[in-house]
Coordinates of C-alpha atoms in Angstrom, one line a residue:
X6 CA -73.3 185.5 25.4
X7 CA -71.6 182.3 26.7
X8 CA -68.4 183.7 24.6
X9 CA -68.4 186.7 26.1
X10 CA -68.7 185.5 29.6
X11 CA -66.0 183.2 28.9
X12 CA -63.7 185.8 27.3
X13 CA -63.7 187.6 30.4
X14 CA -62.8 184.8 32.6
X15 CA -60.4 183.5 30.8
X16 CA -58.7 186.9 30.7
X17 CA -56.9 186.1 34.0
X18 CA -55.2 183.5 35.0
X19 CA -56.3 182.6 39.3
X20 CA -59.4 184.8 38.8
X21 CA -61.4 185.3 42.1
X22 CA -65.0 186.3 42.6
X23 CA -65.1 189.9 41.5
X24 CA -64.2 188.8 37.8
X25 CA -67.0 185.6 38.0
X26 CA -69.3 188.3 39.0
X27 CA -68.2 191.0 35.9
X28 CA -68.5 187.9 33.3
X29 CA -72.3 186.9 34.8
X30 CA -73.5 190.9 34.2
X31 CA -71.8 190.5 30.9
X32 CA -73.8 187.3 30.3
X33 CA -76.9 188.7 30.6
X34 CA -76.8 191.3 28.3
X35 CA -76.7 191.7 25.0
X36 CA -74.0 192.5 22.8
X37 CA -72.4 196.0 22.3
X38 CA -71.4 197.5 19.5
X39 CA -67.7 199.0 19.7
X40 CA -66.9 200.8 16.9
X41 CA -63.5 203.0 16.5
X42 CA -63.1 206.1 14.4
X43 CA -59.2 207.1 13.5
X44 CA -58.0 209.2 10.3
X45 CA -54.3 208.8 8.4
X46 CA -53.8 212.8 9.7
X47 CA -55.1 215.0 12.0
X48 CA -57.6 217.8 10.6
X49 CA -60.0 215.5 8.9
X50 CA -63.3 216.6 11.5
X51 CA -62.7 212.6 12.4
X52 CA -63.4 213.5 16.2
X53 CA -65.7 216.1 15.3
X54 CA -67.5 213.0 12.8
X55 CA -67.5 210.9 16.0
X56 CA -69.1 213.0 18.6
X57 CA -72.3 213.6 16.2
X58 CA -72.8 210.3 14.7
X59 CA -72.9 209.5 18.7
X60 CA -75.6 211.9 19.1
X61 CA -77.3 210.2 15.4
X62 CA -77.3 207.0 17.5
X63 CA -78.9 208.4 20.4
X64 CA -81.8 210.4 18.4
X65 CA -82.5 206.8 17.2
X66 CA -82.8 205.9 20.9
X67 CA -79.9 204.1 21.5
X68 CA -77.7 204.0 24.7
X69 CA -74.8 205.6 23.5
X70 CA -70.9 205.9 24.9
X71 CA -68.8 208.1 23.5
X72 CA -64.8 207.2 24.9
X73 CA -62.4 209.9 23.9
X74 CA -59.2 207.4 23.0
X75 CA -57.2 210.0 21.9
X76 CA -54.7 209.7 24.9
X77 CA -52.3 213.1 23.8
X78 CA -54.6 215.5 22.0
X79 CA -57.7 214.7 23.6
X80 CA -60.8 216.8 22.7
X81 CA -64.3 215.5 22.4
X82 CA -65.0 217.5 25.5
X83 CA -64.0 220.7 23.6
X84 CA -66.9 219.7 21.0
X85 CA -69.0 218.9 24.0
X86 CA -68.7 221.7 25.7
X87 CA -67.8 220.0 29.2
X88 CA -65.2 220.1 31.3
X89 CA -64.7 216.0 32.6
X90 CA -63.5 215.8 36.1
X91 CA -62.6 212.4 36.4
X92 CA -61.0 210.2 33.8
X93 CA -60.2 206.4 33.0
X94 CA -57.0 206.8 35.1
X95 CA -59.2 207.3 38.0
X96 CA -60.8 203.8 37.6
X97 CA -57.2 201.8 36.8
X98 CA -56.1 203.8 40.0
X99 CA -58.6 202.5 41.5
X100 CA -60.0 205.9 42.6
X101 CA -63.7 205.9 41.2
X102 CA -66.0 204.0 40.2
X103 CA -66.7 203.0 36.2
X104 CA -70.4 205.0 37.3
X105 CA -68.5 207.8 38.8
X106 CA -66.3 208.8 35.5
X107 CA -69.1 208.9 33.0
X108 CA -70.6 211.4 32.4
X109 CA -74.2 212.7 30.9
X110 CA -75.0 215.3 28.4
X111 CA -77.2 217.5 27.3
X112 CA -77.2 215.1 23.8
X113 CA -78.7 211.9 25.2
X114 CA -75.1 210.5 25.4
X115 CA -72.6 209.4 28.0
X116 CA -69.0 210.4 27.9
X117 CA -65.9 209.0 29.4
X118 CA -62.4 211.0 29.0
X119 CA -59.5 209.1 28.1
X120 CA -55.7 209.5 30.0
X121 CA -52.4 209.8 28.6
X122 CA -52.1 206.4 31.0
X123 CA -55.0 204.5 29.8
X124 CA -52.0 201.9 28.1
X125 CA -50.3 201.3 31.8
X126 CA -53.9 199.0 31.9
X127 CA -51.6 195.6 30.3
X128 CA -49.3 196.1 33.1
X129 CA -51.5 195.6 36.4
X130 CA -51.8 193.5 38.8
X131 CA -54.3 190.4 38.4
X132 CA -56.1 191.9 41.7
X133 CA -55.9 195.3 39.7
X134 CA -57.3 194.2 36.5
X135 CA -60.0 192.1 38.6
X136 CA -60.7 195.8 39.4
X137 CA -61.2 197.2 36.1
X138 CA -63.1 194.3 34.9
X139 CA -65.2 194.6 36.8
X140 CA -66.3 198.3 36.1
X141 CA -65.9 197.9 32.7
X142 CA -67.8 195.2 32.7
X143 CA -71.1 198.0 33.1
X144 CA -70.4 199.4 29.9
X145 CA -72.3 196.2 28.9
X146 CA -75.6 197.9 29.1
X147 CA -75.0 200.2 26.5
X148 CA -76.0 199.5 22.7
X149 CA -73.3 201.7 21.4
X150 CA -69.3 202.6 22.2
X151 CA -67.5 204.4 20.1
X152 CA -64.2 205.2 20.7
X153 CA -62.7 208.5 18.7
X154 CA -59.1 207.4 18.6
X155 CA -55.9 209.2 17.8
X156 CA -55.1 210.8 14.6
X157 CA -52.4 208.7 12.6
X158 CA -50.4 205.5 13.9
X159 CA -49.6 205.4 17.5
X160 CA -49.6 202.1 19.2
X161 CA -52.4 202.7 21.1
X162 CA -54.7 203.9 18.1
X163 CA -53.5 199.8 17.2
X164 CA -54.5 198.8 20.4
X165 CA -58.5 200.5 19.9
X166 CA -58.6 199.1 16.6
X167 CA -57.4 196.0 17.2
X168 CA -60.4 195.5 20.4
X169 CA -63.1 197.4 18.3
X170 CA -65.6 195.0 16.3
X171 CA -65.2 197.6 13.5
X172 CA -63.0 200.4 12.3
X173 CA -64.7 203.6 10.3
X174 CA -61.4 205.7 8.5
X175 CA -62.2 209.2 7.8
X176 CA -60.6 210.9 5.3
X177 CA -60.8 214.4 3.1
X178 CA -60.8 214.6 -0.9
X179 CA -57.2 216.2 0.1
X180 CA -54.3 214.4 -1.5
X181 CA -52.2 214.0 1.6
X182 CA -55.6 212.7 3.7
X183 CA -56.1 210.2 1.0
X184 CA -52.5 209.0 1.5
X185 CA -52.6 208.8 4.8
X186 CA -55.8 206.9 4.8
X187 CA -54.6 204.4 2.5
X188 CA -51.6 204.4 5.1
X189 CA -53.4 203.9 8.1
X190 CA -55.5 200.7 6.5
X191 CA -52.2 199.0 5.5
X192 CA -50.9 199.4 8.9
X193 CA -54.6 198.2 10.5
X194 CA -54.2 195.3 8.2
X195 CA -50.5 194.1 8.3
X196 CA -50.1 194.5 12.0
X197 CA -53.3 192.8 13.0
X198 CA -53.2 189.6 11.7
X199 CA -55.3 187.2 13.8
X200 CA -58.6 188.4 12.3
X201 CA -59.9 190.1 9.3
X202 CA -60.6 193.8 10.4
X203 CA -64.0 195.2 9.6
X204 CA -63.0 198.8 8.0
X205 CA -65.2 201.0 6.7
X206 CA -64.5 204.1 4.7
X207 CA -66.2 207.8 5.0
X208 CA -64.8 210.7 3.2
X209 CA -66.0 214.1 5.0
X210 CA -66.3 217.2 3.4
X211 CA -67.0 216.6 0.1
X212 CA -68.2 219.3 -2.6
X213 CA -71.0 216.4 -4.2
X214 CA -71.6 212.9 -3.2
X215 CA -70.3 211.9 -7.0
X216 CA -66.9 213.1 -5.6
X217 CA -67.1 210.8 -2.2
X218 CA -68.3 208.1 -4.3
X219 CA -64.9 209.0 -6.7
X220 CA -62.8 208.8 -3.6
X221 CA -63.6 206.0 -1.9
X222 CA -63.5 203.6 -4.9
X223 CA -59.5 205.3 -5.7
X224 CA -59.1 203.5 -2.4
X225 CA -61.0 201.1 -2.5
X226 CA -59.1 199.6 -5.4
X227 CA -55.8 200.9 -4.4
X228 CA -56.4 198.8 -0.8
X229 CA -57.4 195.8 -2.3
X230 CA -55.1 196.0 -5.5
X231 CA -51.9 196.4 -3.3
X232 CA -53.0 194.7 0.2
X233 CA -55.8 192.2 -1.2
X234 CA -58.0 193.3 1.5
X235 CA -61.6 194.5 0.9
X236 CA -62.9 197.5 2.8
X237 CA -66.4 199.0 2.6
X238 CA -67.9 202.4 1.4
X239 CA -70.5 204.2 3.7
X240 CA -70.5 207.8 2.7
X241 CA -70.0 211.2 2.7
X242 CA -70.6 214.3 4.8
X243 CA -70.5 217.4 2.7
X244 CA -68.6 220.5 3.0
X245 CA -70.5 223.3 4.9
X246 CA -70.2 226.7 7.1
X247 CA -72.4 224.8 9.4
X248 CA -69.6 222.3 10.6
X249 CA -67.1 224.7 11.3
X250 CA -69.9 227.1 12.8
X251 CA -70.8 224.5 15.2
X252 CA -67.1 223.8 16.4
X253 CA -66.9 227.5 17.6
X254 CA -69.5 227.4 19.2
X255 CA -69.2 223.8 21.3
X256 CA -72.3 222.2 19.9
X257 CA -72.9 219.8 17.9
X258 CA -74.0 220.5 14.1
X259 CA -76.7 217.9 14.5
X260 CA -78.2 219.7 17.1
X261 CA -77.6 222.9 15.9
X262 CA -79.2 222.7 12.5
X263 CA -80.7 219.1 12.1
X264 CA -82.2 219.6 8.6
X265 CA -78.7 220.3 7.3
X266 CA -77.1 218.7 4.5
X267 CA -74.0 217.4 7.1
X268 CA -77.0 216.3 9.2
X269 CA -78.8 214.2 6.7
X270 CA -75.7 212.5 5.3
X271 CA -74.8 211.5 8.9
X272 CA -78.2 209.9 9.3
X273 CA -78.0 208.1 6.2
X274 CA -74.8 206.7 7.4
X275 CA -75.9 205.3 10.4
X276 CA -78.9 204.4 8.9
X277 CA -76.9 202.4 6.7
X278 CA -74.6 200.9 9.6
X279 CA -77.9 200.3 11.4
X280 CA -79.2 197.8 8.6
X281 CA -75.8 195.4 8.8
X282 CA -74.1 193.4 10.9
X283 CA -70.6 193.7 12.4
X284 CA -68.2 190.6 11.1
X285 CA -67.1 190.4 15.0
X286 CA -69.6 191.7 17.5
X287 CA -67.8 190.3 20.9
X288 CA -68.6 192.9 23.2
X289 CA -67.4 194.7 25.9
X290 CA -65.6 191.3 27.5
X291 CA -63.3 190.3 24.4
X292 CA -63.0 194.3 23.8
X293 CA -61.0 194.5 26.9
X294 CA -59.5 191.1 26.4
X295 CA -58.3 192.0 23.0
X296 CA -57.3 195.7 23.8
X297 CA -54.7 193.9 26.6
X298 CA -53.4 190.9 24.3
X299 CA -52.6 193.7 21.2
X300 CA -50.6 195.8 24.1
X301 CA -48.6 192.7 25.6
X302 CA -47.4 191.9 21.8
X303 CA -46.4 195.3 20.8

């Protein structure tokens, strides 16, 4: 906790009361999780992965915040079935309220909408980012972020990754999406280079878990043979009706059929993720922290 609270203030340089105040809340809670979800390609149900292992979280009663950080195709509210009023741009501007932007749903989760502006946050003013410490800083209550980034390898998909104490890739049994997985980790891991990134592989819509077991160690071994870097296997969601059913109709396949195979393998996952540890669980202080050092060096 000390960390945290000292990650916050040291930030800013000439910080003033308002950020003393953010890193004291901070303090006194406990550490959140921040995971972020990103693909190689678009079309791999990455988003779609995101907004129902959210809900898994929540059924396990966990305060849960789901941040759409895909800043050019955003869509979690699509899958949510919402229409968000305010956004993060609201809250740099200066305009709401961290409390006033999220939103509740019907899922036992919170949302927050991204904005195509949500990088312009390395370039405020000290008394601006005193601002958004602040409100961030409430986020601290929650047990769970996850952040459903952009498909492929835009800077600020680096930027998420680079804050976030892990990093889950999702990927097909496709060719191309298992290229552009393996494409996406090498990127993660030769442009962030001040810590060891926590990644963590799951391969959706599988025909049988023997193939998502046969996928994952192809990259397994491919990532650590060519970039000597070790990533980890959770699992597999298989391929069903269900999924795509659930998509036209705006709710989530976990709610809609909760006995379903896709619904049991995402429980297992996060049952597995439950039962470890992140490598770097720094909360929501050093997430911001980190978020604005990765944009300043790109």
């Amino acid at each position: 906790m000390e960390e945290q609270a000292e990650g916050l203030s040291e930030l800013f340089e000439n910080t003033n009361d308002t950020v003393e105040k953010a890193a004291a809340e901070i303090k006194k809670n406990h550490n959140t999780r921040i995971i972020a979800i990103c693909s190689g390609k678009g079309g791999v149900g990455k988003t779609n992965f995101a907004v129902n292992m959210a809900i898994a979280y929540a059924q396990l009663g966990k305060k849960v915040i789901l941040i759409d950080g895909d800043l050019g195709m955003a869509n979690v509210n699509v899958l949510l079935n919402i229409v968000p009023q305010y956004n993060l741009m609201h809250v740099i501007n200066k305009k709401k309220t961290m409390k006033e932007i999220i939103m509740d749903t019907e899922f036992g989760i919170k949302f927050i909408a991204g904005a195509n502006g949500f990088s312009k946050i390395a370039n405020l003013s000290v008394e601006e980012l005193e601002y958004f410490a602040n409100q961030f800083a409430t986020l601290g209550n929650a047990d769970i972020i996850i952040i459903d980034t952009g498909a492929g390898i835009a800077n600020n998909v680096l930027q998420f990754v680079a804050a976030a104490d892990e990093v889950f890739v999702v990927t097909t049994p496709e060719p191309t999406a298992i290229t552009d997985a393996y494409g996406i980790i090498k990127i993660i891991t030769t442009e962030i280079v001040d810590r060891t990134v926590d990644i963590k592989l799951i391969v959706n819509r599988v025909h049988s878990p023997d193939e998502g077991k046969r996928i994952s160690e192809r990259i397994i071994t491919i990532v650590g043979q060519f970039l000597g870097y070790k990533i980890e296997y959770l699992g597999c969601i298989p391929e069903d009706p269900l999924v795509q059913a659930s998509v036209i109709r705006q709710k989530p396949f976990i709610v809609v059929n909760p006995t379903s195979k896709p619904s049991v393998y995402l429980k297992h996952i996060v049952g597995r993720i439950e039962k470890t540890e992140p490598e770097y669980n720094e909360g929501v202080a050093n997430f911001l922290k980190k978020f604005i050092n990765k944009k300043k060096n790109n």
